């Protein structure tokens, strides 16, 4: 079953056309990544998929619901079935981590009072955070811990899909790889579908099942990362050659 379907999406801003008929579908239980050069509208498309920005033309279906041609109640119902993590985490700075995680629970599915804290502790654990982190304020956390706290909040309602915008940006390599493995475990252990926008080549090469490349207003490539890397297109070859050069520079010199 495809849980995300983008069908003929066109996006215009005045005289500028960003998307010229974007089409792809993502089946349940997939960790998919979307890449593209500057100005290809990756984050815009993500906002259109989750119902925050209306495309000029086309259809977006999430869990079978057309996000732009359904009733407000139907869209609200499907939004409770997915989680979103924005690039900066978007935690409420005046609330503790535990209170941040509680917000969607209280707003959409209030549990009995005696179950609220155990649920918060479960989400912290699923995000790889210790229970004492719940009492901290976002300003007290490192960048990596803020990202994990944002994931814990996104997991609050047991989502079927997670949308992540540049999840490893601003993280050091070691922390970024730890975050990658966290996301991979959510797919493998909980069966969550993940669509992420990223520039992180290591993320693509280590944990992603499927890669969607946006270019020139269309989907330029869509498939397993290894297959996409072999496509003879200048932008794709340039993008992945950077990773090759970095790997060559990091490798020890011959005979050393």
Short mmCIF file of C-alpha atoms in Angstrom, two decimals:
data_model
loop_
_atom_site.label_atom_id
_atom_site.label_comp_id
_atom_site.label_asym_id
_atom_site.label_seq_id
_atom_site.Cartn_x
_atom_site.Cartn_y
_atom_site.Cartn_z
CA UNK A 1 0.00 0.00 0.00
CA UNK A 2 1.26 3.46 -0.90
CA UNK A 3 0.91 5.75 2.10
CA UNK A 4 2.18 8.89 0.31
CA UNK A 5 1.11 9.75 -3.25
CA UNK A 6 2.15 12.90 -5.09
CA UNK A 7 0.32 13.16 -8.41
CA UNK A 8 1.02 15.89 -10.95
CA UNK A 9 1.89 18.61 -8.44
CA UNK A 10 2.52 22.03 -9.97
CA UNK A 11 3.73 24.91 -7.79
CA UNK A 12 3.93 28.49 -9.01
CA UNK A 13 5.01 31.64 -7.21
CA UNK A 14 3.97 34.49 -9.48
CA UNK A 15 5.68 33.94 -12.82
CA UNK A 16 8.08 31.35 -11.38
CA UNK A 17 7.17 27.65 -11.65
CA UNK A 18 8.94 25.49 -9.07
CA UNK A 19 7.22 22.14 -9.69
CA UNK A 20 6.02 21.19 -13.17
CA UNK A 21 4.12 17.99 -12.51
CA UNK A 22 5.91 16.09 -9.73
CA UNK A 23 4.83 12.46 -9.33
CA UNK A 24 5.92 9.70 -6.96
CA UNK A 25 4.45 7.24 -4.46
CA UNK A 26 5.97 5.75 -1.32
CA UNK A 27 4.86 2.38 0.09
CA UNK A 28 4.41 1.66 3.78
CA UNK A 29 7.53 0.85 5.81
CA UNK A 30 9.98 2.70 3.54
CA UNK A 31 12.73 5.12 4.55
CA UNK A 32 12.76 7.51 1.60
CA UNK A 33 14.89 10.61 1.07
CA UNK A 34 14.36 13.56 -1.23
CA UNK A 35 17.26 15.59 -2.60
CA UNK A 36 17.72 18.32 -5.18
CA UNK A 37 19.64 21.48 -5.89
CA UNK A 38 18.87 24.87 -4.42
CA UNK A 39 15.52 26.19 -5.62
CA UNK A 40 14.04 22.80 -6.55
CA UNK A 41 11.37 23.19 -3.87
CA UNK A 42 12.10 20.21 -1.63
CA UNK A 43 10.86 21.80 1.58
CA UNK A 44 7.98 23.44 -0.28
CA UNK A 45 6.88 20.02 -1.54
CA UNK A 46 7.14 18.62 1.98
CA UNK A 47 4.85 21.40 3.24
CA UNK A 48 2.40 20.64 0.44
CA UNK A 49 2.36 16.97 1.37
CA UNK A 50 1.53 17.64 5.02
CA UNK A 51 -1.12 20.23 4.18
CA UNK A 52 0.63 23.46 5.16
CA UNK A 53 0.98 24.94 1.67
CA UNK A 54 -1.44 24.46 -1.20
CA UNK A 55 -0.01 23.42 -4.59
CA UNK A 56 -1.18 25.28 -7.66
CA UNK A 57 -2.31 22.06 -9.33
CA UNK A 58 -2.27 18.32 -8.66
CA UNK A 59 -3.15 15.99 -5.83
CA UNK A 60 -1.40 14.86 -2.66
CA UNK A 61 -2.74 11.82 -0.81
CA UNK A 62 -1.51 10.78 2.62
CA UNK A 63 -2.85 7.49 3.99
CA UNK A 64 -5.50 7.61 1.27
CA UNK A 65 -6.75 11.11 2.11
CA UNK A 66 -6.43 13.88 -0.48
CA UNK A 67 -4.85 16.66 1.57
CA UNK A 68 -6.25 19.45 -0.60
CA UNK A 69 -9.59 18.04 -1.81
CA UNK A 70 -11.04 16.60 1.40
CA UNK A 71 -13.04 18.06 4.25
CA UNK A 72 -11.32 19.80 7.15
CA UNK A 73 -12.33 16.96 9.46
CA UNK A 74 -10.84 14.33 7.15
CA UNK A 75 -7.56 16.25 6.88
CA UNK A 76 -7.44 16.78 10.66
CA UNK A 77 -7.95 13.05 11.17
CA UNK A 78 -5.06 12.09 8.89
CA UNK A 79 -2.77 14.70 10.50
CA UNK A 80 -3.11 12.80 13.76
CA UNK A 81 -1.62 9.80 11.99
CA UNK A 82 1.69 11.40 10.99
CA UNK A 83 4.46 13.32 12.75
CA UNK A 84 6.61 16.18 11.49
CA UNK A 85 10.04 17.37 12.53
CA UNK A 86 11.09 20.72 11.13
CA UNK A 87 14.71 21.63 10.49
CA UNK A 88 15.26 23.45 13.78
CA UNK A 89 13.16 21.01 15.81
CA UNK A 90 10.56 23.73 16.49
CA UNK A 91 10.24 22.88 20.18
CA UNK A 92 8.31 25.30 22.37
CA UNK A 93 11.10 27.16 24.18
CA UNK A 94 8.96 28.01 27.22
CA UNK A 95 8.02 24.37 27.86
CA UNK A 96 10.12 21.53 29.21
CA UNK A 97 10.87 18.56 26.96
CA UNK A 98 8.19 16.52 28.74
CA UNK A 99 5.66 19.30 28.31
CA UNK A 100 6.56 19.55 24.61
CA UNK A 101 5.88 15.84 24.18
CA UNK A 102 2.60 16.18 26.09
CA UNK A 103 1.22 18.91 23.80
CA UNK A 104 -0.02 16.66 20.95
CA UNK A 105 -1.24 14.06 23.44
CA UNK A 106 -3.33 16.57 25.38
CA UNK A 107 -4.55 18.31 22.22
CA UNK A 108 -5.53 15.29 20.15
CA UNK A 109 -5.80 12.19 22.35
CA UNK A 110 -5.87 13.06 26.06
CA UNK A 111 -4.87 9.95 28.03
CA UNK A 112 -6.00 9.28 31.61
CA UNK A 113 -3.86 11.51 33.89
CA UNK A 114 -2.06 8.53 35.40
CA UNK A 115 -0.89 7.40 31.93
CA UNK A 116 0.45 10.72 30.68
CA UNK A 117 3.89 10.49 32.31
CA UNK A 118 4.45 6.81 31.36
CA UNK A 119 3.62 7.74 27.73
CA UNK A 120 6.07 10.62 27.83
CA UNK A 121 8.76 8.32 29.25
CA UNK A 122 8.09 5.80 26.48
CA UNK A 123 8.50 8.44 23.77
CA UNK A 124 11.74 9.64 25.36
CA UNK A 125 13.06 6.09 25.37
CA UNK A 126 12.01 5.53 21.73
CA UNK A 127 13.97 8.66 20.80
CA UNK A 128 17.04 7.41 22.65
CA UNK A 129 16.79 9.89 25.54
CA UNK A 130 17.00 9.17 29.26
CA UNK A 131 14.03 9.90 31.51
CA UNK A 132 15.73 12.86 33.20
CA UNK A 133 15.80 14.78 29.90
CA UNK A 134 12.05 15.33 30.23
CA UNK A 135 12.59 17.91 32.98
CA UNK A 136 15.07 19.95 30.94
CA UNK A 137 14.26 23.03 28.86
CA UNK A 138 15.14 22.99 25.13
CA UNK A 139 17.81 25.64 25.74
CA UNK A 140 19.63 23.20 28.03
CA UNK A 141 19.99 20.55 25.33
CA UNK A 142 22.69 20.00 22.76
CA UNK A 143 21.74 20.15 19.09
CA UNK A 144 21.55 16.37 18.83
CA UNK A 145 19.40 16.07 21.94
CA UNK A 146 17.03 18.77 20.66
CA UNK A 147 16.58 16.77 17.46
CA UNK A 148 15.83 13.64 19.48
CA UNK A 149 13.40 15.57 21.69
CA UNK A 150 11.64 16.76 18.53
CA UNK A 151 11.42 13.15 17.36
CA UNK A 152 9.97 12.15 20.75
CA UNK A 153 7.26 14.78 20.30
CA UNK A 154 6.63 13.68 16.72
CA UNK A 155 6.17 10.10 18.02
CA UNK A 156 3.65 11.20 20.67
CA UNK A 157 0.55 9.97 18.81
CA UNK A 158 2.12 6.76 17.48
CA UNK A 159 2.35 8.06 13.89
CA UNK A 160 2.32 5.83 10.85
CA UNK A 161 4.49 8.32 8.93
CA UNK A 162 7.28 10.70 9.93
CA UNK A 163 8.27 13.69 7.81
CA UNK A 164 11.73 15.10 8.56
CA UNK A 165 13.20 18.30 7.11
CA UNK A 166 17.03 18.30 7.13
CA UNK A 167 17.15 16.21 10.33
CA UNK A 168 20.96 16.07 10.61
CA UNK A 169 21.75 19.69 9.66
CA UNK A 170 23.96 21.40 12.21
CA UNK A 171 25.03 18.15 13.87
CA UNK A 172 28.58 16.86 14.11
CA UNK A 173 29.22 13.68 12.08
CA UNK A 174 29.09 11.30 15.05
CA UNK A 175 25.81 12.74 16.35
CA UNK A 176 24.36 12.77 12.84
CA UNK A 177 25.12 9.08 12.34
CA UNK A 178 23.52 8.28 15.68
CA UNK A 179 20.42 10.14 14.57
CA UNK A 180 20.41 8.24 11.26
CA UNK A 181 20.43 4.92 13.12
CA UNK A 182 17.61 6.13 15.36
CA UNK A 183 15.45 6.89 12.32
CA UNK A 184 16.37 3.55 10.75
CA UNK A 185 15.31 1.73 13.92
CA UNK A 186 11.92 3.48 13.87
CA UNK A 187 11.34 2.06 10.39
CA UNK A 188 12.65 -1.42 11.16
CA UNK A 189 11.25 -1.87 14.67
CA UNK A 190 7.99 0.11 14.55
CA UNK A 191 7.14 -0.10 10.85
CA UNK A 192 6.95 3.68 10.48
CA UNK A 193 7.26 5.17 6.99
CA UNK A 194 9.76 8.04 6.81
CA UNK A 195 10.17 10.74 4.17
CA UNK A 196 13.08 13.06 4.80
CA UNK A 197 14.62 16.00 2.98
CA UNK A 198 18.38 15.98 3.34
CA UNK A 199 21.74 17.06 1.92
CA UNK A 200 23.62 14.56 4.08
CA UNK A 201 25.37 12.10 1.78
CA UNK A 202 26.22 9.74 4.63
CA UNK A 203 22.53 9.49 5.49
CA UNK A 204 21.78 8.54 1.90
CA UNK A 205 24.53 5.95 1.71
CA UNK A 206 23.92 4.23 5.04
CA UNK A 207 20.24 4.10 6.02
CA UNK A 208 17.98 5.18 3.13
CA UNK A 209 15.93 2.62 1.17
CA UNK A 210 14.90 4.89 -1.63
CA UNK A 211 16.03 8.18 -3.14
CA UNK A 212 13.89 10.74 -4.99
CA UNK A 213 15.78 13.42 -6.93
CA UNK A 214 14.04 16.69 -7.84
CA UNK A 215 15.43 18.71 -10.73
CA UNK A 216 14.03 21.02 -13.41
CA UNK A 217 10.58 20.89 -11.85
CA UNK A 218 10.23 17.11 -12.11
CA UNK A 219 11.36 13.87 -10.48
CA UNK A 220 14.67 13.28 -12.20
CA UNK A 221 15.30 9.90 -10.53
CA UNK A 222 13.50 7.59 -8.12
CA UNK A 223 14.84 4.30 -6.81
CA UNK A 224 17.42 2.60 -4.58
CA UNK A 225 20.39 4.84 -3.83
CA UNK A 226 22.88 2.61 -5.62
CA UNK A 227 20.82 2.69 -8.82
CA UNK A 228 20.31 6.46 -8.69
CA UNK A 229 24.07 7.00 -8.25
CA UNK A 230 24.70 5.22 -11.56
CA UNK A 231 22.35 7.44 -13.59
CA UNK A 232 24.30 9.37 -16.22
CA UNK A 233 23.01 12.86 -15.50
CA UNK A 234 25.34 15.82 -14.80
CA UNK A 235 23.68 16.94 -11.57
CA UNK A 236 23.51 13.42 -10.11
CA UNK A 237 27.10 12.64 -11.05
CA UNK A 238 28.28 15.96 -9.62
CA UNK A 239 26.35 15.43 -6.38
CA UNK A 240 27.78 12.00 -5.67
CA UNK A 241 31.28 12.78 -6.94
CA UNK A 242 31.64 15.14 -3.97
CA UNK A 243 31.21 12.13 -1.66
CA UNK A 244 33.77 10.19 -3.69
CA UNK A 245 36.30 13.01 -3.41
CA UNK A 246 35.75 13.33 0.34
CA UNK A 247 36.26 9.59 0.74
CA UNK A 248 39.48 9.77 -1.28
CA UNK A 249 40.80 12.64 0.84
CA UNK A 250 39.98 10.75 4.05
CA UNK A 251 41.66 7.56 2.91
CA UNK A 252 45.24 6.94 4.09
CA UNK A 253 47.98 7.62 1.55
CA UNK A 254 49.37 4.59 -0.27
CA UNK A 255 52.17 3.03 1.70
CA UNK A 256 51.52 5.02 4.85
#
